[in-house]
Amino acid sequence: MVVGCNQSNSATEFILAGFPNLNSTSAELFSVFLLVYLLTLTGNVLIVGVVGADTRLQTPMYFFLGNLSCLEILLTSVIIPKMLNNFLSRQYTISFVACITQFYFYFFLGASEFLLLAVMSVDRYLAICHPLRYPLLMSGAVCSRVALACWVGGLLPVLGPTVAVASLPFRKQGAVVQHFFCDSGPLLRLACTNTRKLEETDFVLASVVIVSSLAITATSYGHIILAVVRIPSVSGRQKAFSTCTSHLMVVTLFYGSAIFLYVRPSQSGSVEANWSVTVITTFVTPLLNPFIYALRNEGVKEALKDVFRKVAVDSSGNLVLAKICIKKAGR
């Protein structure tokens, strides 16, 4: 039996190891991750708000973009606040229940995001390759059902493995998760039993979700590229492909890092050795998403400009009204 294991007295909390060789710079890390979290929240909340408020953005592409931003907000909120609290308390502990909850929501939201990215690629394929049938194929009702399917598609498959992990006996002493959150590989290493079957199950689920959604995305963009190169005018080709480049940038970052980390038969040592790659899926992509879509999308940029103009006008109007009230009160 592994040292520190007692199946009748399992762990009630874990210690998060954090980042290797960086524990002496807690104040700097706290500042960096607080800034990342605030920027991520601000950017994605702006996208959700603008997509919901601007009638020009009431289209399937922006509807799915709003869902993607919601997923990014939740994904970062599952990890960063606890990390920030640990930096402040300097205890780096997480309760067993909180760890399992973090484990579940991280993989649930991640799986939903993979499915949603695949749906977004199909949406672009239908818009470019079947423009006449597009309004019928991607009606409001269809988009709502598809988005719901993405959320449920991530919610249910992760439930079984989470229950299995929660049922494992973990070592009572020295239960250190060699990561900055409760990821699968480092958590399974602390179990007091053989977890090979569970790792194989995780591998199959990850392969099905990630590889299948990647195959759908690659197929969709393959058809898009073939359709775009047939457009006779250069400006037409640029306009058709401009709506896809932002999505491709996100897909490349997200799929590349996730496949590198999770599509492996064994997870036991991958995350500890490649924690920097995990940063891409948990911090970099959610942070870059709103900026990539906003800065490269004319519709979103125009909507944001209108929002800021309206805020500026309302602010100036309120300021004038406040001055009038002050003058009247002075009389």
mmCIF file of C-alpha atoms in Angstrom:
data_model
loop_
_atom_site.group_PDB
_atom_site.id
_atom_site.type_symbol
_atom_site.label_atom_id
_atom_site.label_comp_id
_atom_site.label_asym_id
_atom_site.label_seq_id
_atom_site.Cartn_x
_atom_site.Cartn_y
_atom_site.Cartn_z
ATOM 1 C CA MET A 1 0.000 0.000 0.000
ATOM 2 C CA VAL A 2 1.157 3.550 -0.754
ATOM 3 C CA VAL A 3 2.612 5.403 2.226
ATOM 4 C CA GLY A 4 -0.040 7.554 3.937
ATOM 5 C CA CYS A 5 -2.947 5.488 2.583
ATOM 6 C CA ASN A 6 -5.690 4.268 4.836
ATOM 7 C CA GLN A 7 -8.841 3.348 3.002
ATOM 8 C CA SER A 8 -10.941 3.636 6.156
ATOM 9 C CA ASN A 9 -9.683 7.159 6.820
ATOM 10 C CA SER A 10 -9.469 8.975 3.509
ATOM 11 C CA ALA A 11 -8.377 12.555 2.910
ATOM 12 C CA THR A 12 -10.719 15.423 3.828
ATOM 13 C CA GLU A 13 -8.609 18.063 2.083
ATOM 14 C CA PHE A 14 -5.783 18.374 -0.394
ATOM 15 C CA ILE A 15 -2.837 20.699 -0.790
ATOM 16 C CA LEU A 16 -2.450 22.381 -4.169
ATOM 17 C CA ALA A 17 1.218 22.514 -5.123
ATOM 18 C CA GLY A 18 0.702 25.472 -7.443
ATOM 19 C CA PHE A 19 3.355 26.341 -9.994
ATOM 20 C CA PRO A 20 6.726 24.567 -9.859
ATOM 21 C CA ASN A 21 9.628 26.675 -8.570
ATOM 22 C CA LEU A 22 7.429 29.784 -8.301
ATOM 23 C CA ASN A 23 6.077 29.523 -4.779
ATOM 24 C CA SER A 24 8.389 32.317 -3.568
ATOM 25 C CA THR A 25 6.631 34.862 -5.781
ATOM 26 C CA SER A 26 3.078 34.580 -4.429
ATOM 27 C CA ALA A 27 2.460 38.342 -4.472
ATOM 28 C CA GLU A 28 3.472 38.622 -8.124
ATOM 29 C CA LEU A 29 1.402 35.587 -9.120
ATOM 30 C CA PHE A 30 -1.596 36.953 -7.232
ATOM 31 C CA SER A 31 -1.346 40.245 -9.131
ATOM 32 C CA VAL A 32 -0.961 38.523 -12.508
ATOM 33 C CA PHE A 33 -3.888 36.130 -12.060
ATOM 34 C CA LEU A 34 -6.126 38.818 -10.580
ATOM 35 C CA LEU A 35 -5.447 40.966 -13.652
ATOM 36 C CA VAL A 36 -6.066 37.999 -15.982
ATOM 37 C CA TYR A 37 -9.329 37.188 -14.211
ATOM 38 C CA LEU A 38 -10.603 40.769 -14.290
ATOM 39 C CA LEU A 39 -9.713 41.190 -17.968
ATOM 40 C CA THR A 40 -11.327 37.853 -18.833
ATOM 41 C CA LEU A 41 -14.514 38.734 -16.971
ATOM 42 C CA THR A 42 -14.652 42.226 -18.452
ATOM 43 C CA GLY A 43 -14.078 41.105 -22.029
ATOM 44 C CA ASN A 44 -16.508 38.198 -21.982
ATOM 45 C CA VAL A 45 -19.209 40.052 -20.046
ATOM 46 C CA LEU A 46 -18.994 42.852 -22.628
ATOM 47 C CA ILE A 47 -19.506 40.348 -25.445
ATOM 48 C CA VAL A 48 -22.491 38.718 -23.709
ATOM 49 C CA GLY A 49 -24.023 42.121 -22.998
ATOM 50 C CA VAL A 50 -23.479 43.512 -26.489
ATOM 51 C CA VAL A 51 -24.750 40.365 -28.218
ATOM 52 C CA GLY A 52 -27.869 40.415 -26.055
ATOM 53 C CA ALA A 53 -28.562 44.144 -26.424
ATOM 54 C CA ASP A 54 -27.708 44.937 -30.056
ATOM 55 C CA THR A 55 -30.324 43.814 -32.582
ATOM 56 C CA ARG A 56 -27.691 43.756 -35.342
ATOM 57 C CA LEU A 57 -25.998 40.880 -33.527
ATOM 58 C CA GLN A 58 -29.109 38.728 -33.187
ATOM 59 C CA THR A 59 -27.721 36.074 -35.541
ATOM 60 C CA PRO A 60 -26.650 32.456 -34.976
ATOM 61 C CA MET A 61 -22.921 33.298 -35.121
ATOM 62 C CA TYR A 62 -23.174 35.875 -32.338
ATOM 63 C CA PHE A 63 -25.620 33.765 -30.357
ATOM 64 C CA PHE A 64 -23.047 30.981 -30.182
ATOM 65 C CA LEU A 65 -20.320 33.534 -29.443
ATOM 66 C CA GLY A 66 -22.353 34.688 -26.430
ATOM 67 C CA ASN A 67 -22.612 31.091 -25.227
ATOM 68 C CA LEU A 68 -18.857 30.676 -25.667
ATOM 69 C CA SER A 69 -18.222 33.773 -23.549
ATOM 70 C CA CYS A 70 -20.515 32.409 -20.822
ATOM 71 C CA LEU A 71 -18.515 29.184 -20.778
ATOM 72 C CA GLU A 72 -15.246 31.122 -20.538
ATOM 73 C CA ILE A 73 -16.541 33.183 -17.619
ATOM 74 C CA LEU A 74 -17.579 30.052 -15.738
ATOM 75 C CA LEU A 75 -14.415 28.114 -16.605
ATOM 76 C CA THR A 76 -12.077 30.759 -15.215
ATOM 77 C CA SER A 77 -14.342 31.311 -12.199
ATOM 78 C CA VAL A 78 -14.006 27.632 -11.301
ATOM 79 C CA ILE A 79 -10.210 27.934 -10.947
ATOM 80 C CA ILE A 80 -8.912 31.470 -10.435
ATOM 81 C CA PRO A 81 -10.857 32.674 -7.340
ATOM 82 C CA LYS A 82 -9.718 29.662 -5.287
ATOM 83 C CA MET A 83 -6.169 30.185 -6.529
ATOM 84 C CA LEU A 84 -6.288 33.851 -5.507
ATOM 85 C CA ASN A 85 -7.628 32.929 -2.083
ATOM 86 C CA ASN A 86 -4.787 30.447 -1.611
ATOM 87 C CA PHE A 87 -2.219 33.091 -2.528
ATOM 88 C CA LEU A 88 -3.670 35.401 0.121
ATOM 89 C CA SER A 89 -3.992 32.770 2.845
ATOM 90 C CA ARG A 90 -0.688 31.069 1.905
ATOM 91 C CA GLN A 91 -2.218 27.701 2.917
ATOM 92 C CA TYR A 92 -2.762 26.318 -0.604
ATOM 93 C CA THR A 93 -5.390 23.895 0.672
ATOM 94 C CA ILE A 94 -8.690 22.841 -0.849
ATOM 95 C CA SER A 95 -11.353 20.692 0.780
ATOM 96 C CA PHE A 96 -12.215 17.304 -0.682
ATOM 97 C CA VAL A 97 -15.721 18.462 -1.674
ATOM 98 C CA ALA A 98 -14.403 21.674 -3.269
ATOM 99 C CA CYS A 99 -11.753 19.703 -5.139
ATOM 100 C CA ILE A 100 -14.256 17.240 -6.605
ATOM 101 C CA THR A 101 -16.604 20.111 -7.468
ATOM 102 C CA GLN A 102 -13.783 21.956 -9.226
ATOM 103 C CA PHE A 103 -12.831 18.753 -11.049
ATOM 104 C CA TYR A 104 -16.391 18.256 -12.279
ATOM 105 C CA PHE A 105 -17.086 21.792 -13.456
ATOM 106 C CA TYR A 106 -13.709 22.159 -15.152
ATOM 107 C CA PHE A 107 -14.262 19.092 -17.332
ATOM 108 C CA PHE A 108 -17.991 19.753 -17.819
ATOM 109 C CA LEU A 109 -17.369 23.300 -19.052
ATOM 110 C CA GLY A 110 -14.366 22.216 -21.120
ATOM 111 C CA ALA A 111 -16.344 19.438 -22.848
ATOM 112 C CA SER A 112 -19.218 21.852 -23.542
ATOM 113 C CA GLU A 113 -16.772 24.311 -25.080
ATOM 114 C CA PHE A 114 -15.377 21.673 -27.431
ATOM 115 C CA LEU A 115 -18.885 20.817 -28.595
ATOM 116 C CA LEU A 116 -19.756 24.481 -29.016
ATOM 117 C CA LEU A 117 -16.631 25.170 -31.079
ATOM 118 C CA ALA A 118 -17.638 22.311 -33.383
ATOM 119 C CA VAL A 119 -21.141 23.774 -33.703
ATOM 120 C CA MET A 120 -19.681 27.211 -34.497
ATOM 121 C CA SER A 121 -17.641 25.679 -37.314
ATOM 122 C CA VAL A 122 -20.748 23.984 -38.736
ATOM 123 C CA ASP A 123 -22.584 27.302 -38.498
ATOM 124 C CA ARG A 124 -19.865 29.005 -40.598
ATOM 125 C CA TYR A 125 -19.948 26.102 -43.073
ATOM 126 C CA LEU A 126 -23.698 26.446 -43.568
ATOM 127 C CA ALA A 127 -23.494 30.246 -43.837
ATOM 128 C CA ILE A 128 -20.800 30.141 -46.527
ATOM 129 C CA CYS A 129 -21.592 26.936 -48.423
ATOM 130 C CA HIS A 130 -25.425 26.985 -48.169
ATOM 131 C CA PRO A 131 -26.380 30.673 -47.836
ATOM 132 C CA LEU A 132 -29.885 30.267 -49.282
ATOM 133 C CA ARG A 133 -30.851 27.476 -46.884
ATOM 134 C CA TYR A 134 -28.955 28.978 -43.936
ATOM 135 C CA PRO A 135 -31.868 30.961 -42.383
ATOM 136 C CA LEU A 136 -34.004 27.826 -42.310
ATOM 137 C CA LEU A 137 -31.267 25.459 -41.159
ATOM 138 C CA MET A 138 -30.099 27.783 -38.364
ATOM 139 C CA SER A 139 -33.355 29.299 -37.155
ATOM 140 C CA GLY A 140 -33.666 30.689 -33.643
ATOM 141 C CA ALA A 141 -35.313 27.514 -32.349
ATOM 142 C CA VAL A 142 -32.632 25.309 -33.897
ATOM 143 C CA CYS A 143 -29.826 27.432 -32.430
ATOM 144 C CA SER A 144 -31.362 27.292 -28.950
ATOM 145 C CA ARG A 145 -31.714 23.520 -29.083
ATOM 146 C CA VAL A 146 -28.185 23.055 -30.411
ATOM 147 C CA ALA A 147 -26.708 25.328 -27.710
ATOM 148 C CA LEU A 148 -28.635 23.426 -25.027
ATOM 149 C CA ALA A 149 -27.325 20.155 -26.461
ATOM 150 C CA CYS A 150 -23.759 21.457 -26.116
ATOM 151 C CA TRP A 151 -24.268 22.318 -22.453
ATOM 152 C CA VAL A 152 -25.980 19.011 -21.660
ATOM 153 C CA GLY A 153 -23.439 17.142 -23.795
ATOM 154 C CA GLY A 154 -20.708 18.337 -21.465
ATOM 155 C CA LEU A 155 -22.761 17.998 -18.303
ATOM 156 C CA LEU A 156 -23.735 14.334 -18.437
ATOM 157 C CA PRO A 157 -20.642 12.402 -19.697
ATOM 158 C CA VAL A 158 -18.431 13.920 -16.997
ATOM 159 C CA LEU A 159 -20.812 12.958 -14.199
ATOM 160 C CA GLY A 160 -19.885 9.252 -14.147
ATOM 161 C CA PRO A 161 -16.093 9.731 -13.953
ATOM 162 C CA THR A 162 -16.570 12.406 -11.286
ATOM 163 C CA VAL A 163 -18.584 10.050 -9.092
ATOM 164 C CA ALA A 164 -15.931 7.366 -9.635
ATOM 165 C CA VAL A 165 -13.130 9.744 -8.609
ATOM 166 C CA ALA A 166 -15.090 10.922 -5.562
ATOM 167 C CA SER A 167 -15.504 7.288 -4.476
ATOM 168 C CA LEU A 168 -11.766 6.551 -4.562
ATOM 169 C CA PRO A 169 -9.827 6.229 -1.296
ATOM 170 C CA PHE A 170 -7.133 8.912 -1.098
ATOM 171 C CA ARG A 171 -4.059 9.085 1.087
ATOM 172 C CA LYS A 172 -4.673 10.903 4.370
ATOM 173 C CA GLN A 173 -1.156 12.231 4.811
ATOM 174 C CA GLY A 174 0.801 14.205 2.224
ATOM 175 C CA ALA A 175 -2.161 14.573 -0.139
ATOM 176 C CA VAL A 176 -0.492 17.120 -2.411
ATOM 177 C CA VAL A 177 -2.085 17.697 -5.810
ATOM 178 C CA GLN A 178 0.848 18.492 -8.086
ATOM 179 C CA HIS A 179 -0.972 21.227 -9.945
ATOM 180 C CA PHE A 180 -2.643 24.612 -9.416
ATOM 181 C CA PHE A 181 -6.148 23.072 -9.470
ATOM 182 C CA CYS A 182 -7.765 19.643 -9.145
ATOM 183 C CA ASP A 183 -6.956 18.200 -12.548
ATOM 184 C CA SER A 184 -7.480 14.546 -13.395
ATOM 185 C CA GLY A 185 -3.909 13.195 -13.595
ATOM 186 C CA PRO A 186 -2.469 14.717 -10.387
ATOM 187 C CA LEU A 187 -5.615 13.786 -8.455
ATOM 188 C CA LEU A 188 -5.567 10.146 -9.548
ATOM 189 C CA ARG A 189 -1.936 9.852 -8.471
ATOM 190 C CA LEU A 190 -3.085 10.325 -4.853
ATOM 191 C CA ALA A 191 -5.515 7.403 -4.918
ATOM 192 C CA CYS A 192 -4.793 4.402 -2.723
ATOM 193 C CA THR A 193 -5.947 1.949 -5.355
ATOM 194 C CA ASN A 194 -5.260 1.045 -8.960
ATOM 195 C CA THR A 195 -6.820 3.699 -11.202
ATOM 196 C CA ARG A 196 -5.845 2.244 -14.566
ATOM 197 C CA LYS A 197 -9.426 1.450 -15.644
ATOM 198 C CA LEU A 198 -10.550 4.924 -14.651
ATOM 199 C CA GLU A 199 -7.669 6.470 -16.607
ATOM 200 C CA GLU A 200 -8.627 4.388 -19.634
ATOM 201 C CA THR A 201 -12.232 5.578 -19.287
ATOM 202 C CA ASP A 202 -11.057 9.183 -19.091
ATOM 203 C CA PHE A 203 -8.939 8.630 -22.191
ATOM 204 C CA VAL A 204 -11.889 7.221 -24.155
ATOM 205 C CA LEU A 205 -14.204 10.054 -23.106
ATOM 206 C CA ALA A 206 -11.604 12.714 -23.865
ATOM 207 C CA SER A 207 -10.890 11.132 -27.239
ATOM 208 C CA VAL A 208 -14.583 10.937 -28.145
ATOM 209 C CA VAL A 209 -15.314 14.545 -27.174
ATOM 210 C CA ILE A 210 -12.118 16.217 -28.358
ATOM 211 C CA VAL A 211 -11.288 14.181 -31.454
ATOM 212 C CA SER A 212 -14.873 13.956 -32.716
ATOM 213 C CA SER A 213 -15.470 17.698 -32.293
ATOM 214 C CA LEU A 214 -12.100 18.377 -33.930
ATOM 215 C CA ALA A 215 -13.053 16.119 -36.845
ATOM 216 C CA ILE A 216 -16.311 18.035 -37.311
ATOM 217 C CA THR A 217 -14.438 21.341 -37.157
ATOM 218 C CA ALA A 218 -11.749 20.218 -39.593
ATOM 219 C CA THR A 219 -14.339 18.845 -42.034
ATOM 220 C CA SER A 220 -16.380 22.046 -41.871
ATOM 221 C CA TYR A 221 -13.373 24.240 -42.537
ATOM 222 C CA GLY A 222 -12.187 21.935 -45.288
ATOM 223 C CA HIS A 223 -15.478 22.535 -47.126
ATOM 224 C CA ILE A 224 -15.274 26.259 -46.327
ATOM 225 C CA ILE A 225 -11.795 26.561 -47.827
ATOM 226 C CA LEU A 226 -12.868 24.711 -50.965
ATOM 227 C CA ALA A 227 -15.884 27.001 -51.315
ATOM 228 C CA VAL A 228 -13.893 30.179 -50.669
ATOM 229 C CA VAL A 229 -11.157 29.440 -53.228
ATOM 230 C CA ARG A 230 -13.884 29.067 -55.889
ATOM 231 C CA ILE A 231 -15.079 32.645 -55.336
ATOM 232 C CA PRO A 232 -13.805 34.611 -58.351
ATOM 233 C CA SER A 233 -13.085 37.982 -56.703
ATOM 234 C CA VAL A 234 -10.304 38.541 -54.171
ATOM 235 C CA SER A 235 -12.495 40.818 -52.047
ATOM 236 C CA GLY A 236 -15.206 38.157 -51.997
ATOM 237 C CA ARG A 237 -12.761 35.534 -50.781
ATOM 238 C CA GLN A 238 -11.433 37.848 -48.080
ATOM 239 C CA LYS A 239 -14.923 38.738 -46.870
ATOM 240 C CA ALA A 240 -16.035 35.099 -46.780
ATOM 241 C CA PHE A 241 -12.999 33.913 -44.869
ATOM 242 C CA SER A 242 -12.795 36.893 -42.477
ATOM 243 C CA THR A 243 -15.701 35.515 -40.442
ATOM 244 C CA CYS A 244 -13.773 32.286 -39.861
ATOM 245 C CA THR A 245 -10.258 33.422 -38.992
ATOM 246 C CA SER A 246 -11.100 34.387 -35.396
ATOM 247 C CA HIS A 247 -12.719 31.020 -34.775
ATOM 248 C CA LEU A 248 -9.733 29.234 -36.283
ATOM 249 C CA MET A 249 -7.324 31.048 -33.935
ATOM 250 C CA VAL A 250 -9.317 29.962 -30.874
ATOM 251 C CA VAL A 251 -9.686 26.406 -32.181
ATOM 252 C CA THR A 252 -5.955 26.075 -32.781
ATOM 253 C CA LEU A 253 -5.065 27.167 -29.247
ATOM 254 C CA PHE A 254 -7.781 25.211 -27.481
ATOM 255 C CA TYR A 255 -7.620 21.926 -29.370
ATOM 256 C CA GLY A 256 -3.834 21.865 -29.611
ATOM 257 C CA SER A 257 -3.263 22.214 -25.870
ATOM 258 C CA ALA A 258 -6.137 19.911 -24.880
ATOM 259 C CA ILE A 259 -5.064 17.075 -27.190
ATOM 260 C CA PHE A 260 -1.499 17.405 -25.914
ATOM 261 C CA LEU A 261 -2.684 17.045 -22.317
ATOM 262 C CA TYR A 262 -5.706 14.747 -22.268
ATOM 263 C CA VAL A 263 -5.780 12.480 -25.312
ATOM 264 C CA ARG A 264 -3.338 10.040 -23.712
ATOM 265 C CA PRO A 265 -3.912 6.537 -22.334
ATOM 266 C CA SER A 266 -2.317 7.569 -19.025
ATOM 267 C CA GLN A 267 -2.671 10.911 -17.257
ATOM 268 C CA SER A 268 -0.419 10.138 -14.326
ATOM 269 C CA GLY A 269 2.473 12.408 -15.161
ATOM 270 C CA SER A 270 1.386 14.575 -18.072
ATOM 271 C CA VAL A 271 0.059 17.627 -16.249
ATOM 272 C CA GLU A 272 2.923 18.003 -13.801
ATOM 273 C CA ALA A 273 5.410 17.961 -16.650
ATOM 274 C CA ASN A 274 3.352 20.228 -18.904
ATOM 275 C CA TRP A 275 1.562 22.626 -16.527
ATOM 276 C CA SER A 276 2.498 25.522 -18.803
ATOM 277 C CA VAL A 277 0.376 23.982 -21.578
ATOM 278 C CA THR A 278 -2.577 23.789 -19.186
ATOM 279 C CA VAL A 279 -2.301 27.548 -18.702
ATOM 280 C CA ILE A 280 -3.325 27.966 -22.352
ATOM 281 C CA THR A 281 -6.691 26.217 -21.932
ATOM 282 C CA THR A 282 -7.459 27.648 -18.487
ATOM 283 C CA PHE A 283 -6.178 31.226 -18.748
ATOM 284 C CA VAL A 284 -4.817 32.272 -22.134
ATOM 285 C CA THR A 285 -7.734 31.171 -24.339
ATOM 286 C CA PRO A 286 -10.499 32.631 -22.116
ATOM 287 C CA LEU A 287 -8.515 35.881 -21.926
ATOM 288 C CA LEU A 288 -7.849 36.111 -25.664
ATOM 289 C CA ASN A 289 -11.304 35.026 -26.861
ATOM 290 C CA PRO A 290 -13.098 38.375 -26.427
ATOM 291 C CA PHE A 291 -10.174 40.334 -27.835
ATOM 292 C CA ILE A 292 -9.771 38.031 -30.842
ATOM 293 C CA TYR A 293 -13.467 38.167 -31.691
ATOM 294 C CA ALA A 294 -13.967 41.855 -30.892
ATOM 295 C CA LEU A 295 -10.855 43.194 -32.606
ATOM 296 C CA ARG A 296 -11.280 41.074 -35.748
ATOM 297 C CA ASN A 297 -15.058 41.404 -36.091
ATOM 298 C CA GLU A 298 -16.539 44.585 -37.528
ATOM 299 C CA GLY A 299 -20.025 43.850 -36.200
ATOM 300 C CA VAL A 300 -18.843 43.488 -32.608
ATOM 301 C CA LYS A 301 -16.595 46.559 -32.884
ATOM 302 C CA GLU A 302 -19.443 48.724 -34.176
ATOM 303 C CA ALA A 303 -21.772 47.471 -31.452
ATOM 304 C CA LEU A 304 -19.166 48.194 -28.756
ATOM 305 C CA LYS A 305 -18.610 51.700 -30.153
ATOM 306 C CA ASP A 306 -22.349 52.353 -29.980
ATOM 307 C CA VAL A 307 -22.468 51.150 -26.385
ATOM 308 C CA PHE A 308 -19.574 53.403 -25.359
ATOM 309 C CA ARG A 309 -21.159 56.368 -27.184
ATOM 310 C CA LYS A 310 -24.438 55.796 -25.390
ATOM 311 C CA VAL A 311 -22.683 55.517 -22.035
ATOM 312 C CA ALA A 312 -20.767 58.732 -22.747
ATOM 313 C CA VAL A 313 -23.951 60.596 -23.745
ATOM 314 C CA ASP A 314 -25.847 59.322 -20.695
ATOM 315 C CA SER A 315 -22.962 60.269 -18.431
ATOM 316 C CA SER A 316 -22.731 63.793 -19.853
ATOM 317 C CA GLY A 317 -26.514 64.187 -19.622
ATOM 318 C CA ASN A 318 -26.525 63.065 -15.998
ATOM 319 C CA LEU A 319 -23.657 65.454 -15.264
ATOM 320 C CA VAL A 320 -25.591 68.412 -16.744
ATOM 321 C CA LEU A 321 -28.703 67.389 -14.809
ATOM 322 C CA ALA A 322 -26.692 67.156 -11.602
ATOM 323 C CA LYS A 323 -25.281 70.687 -12.144
ATOM 324 C CA ILE A 324 -28.804 72.088 -12.702
ATOM 325 C CA CYS A 325 -30.025 70.420 -9.509
ATOM 326 C CA ILE A 326 -27.078 71.829 -7.570
ATOM 327 C CA LYS A 327 -27.753 75.350 -8.861
ATOM 328 C CA LYS A 328 -31.450 75.092 -7.964
ATOM 329 C CA ALA A 329 -30.572 73.798 -4.498
ATOM 330 C CA GLY A 330 -28.170 76.717 -4.065
ATOM 331 C CA ARG A 331 -30.973 79.196 -4.708
#
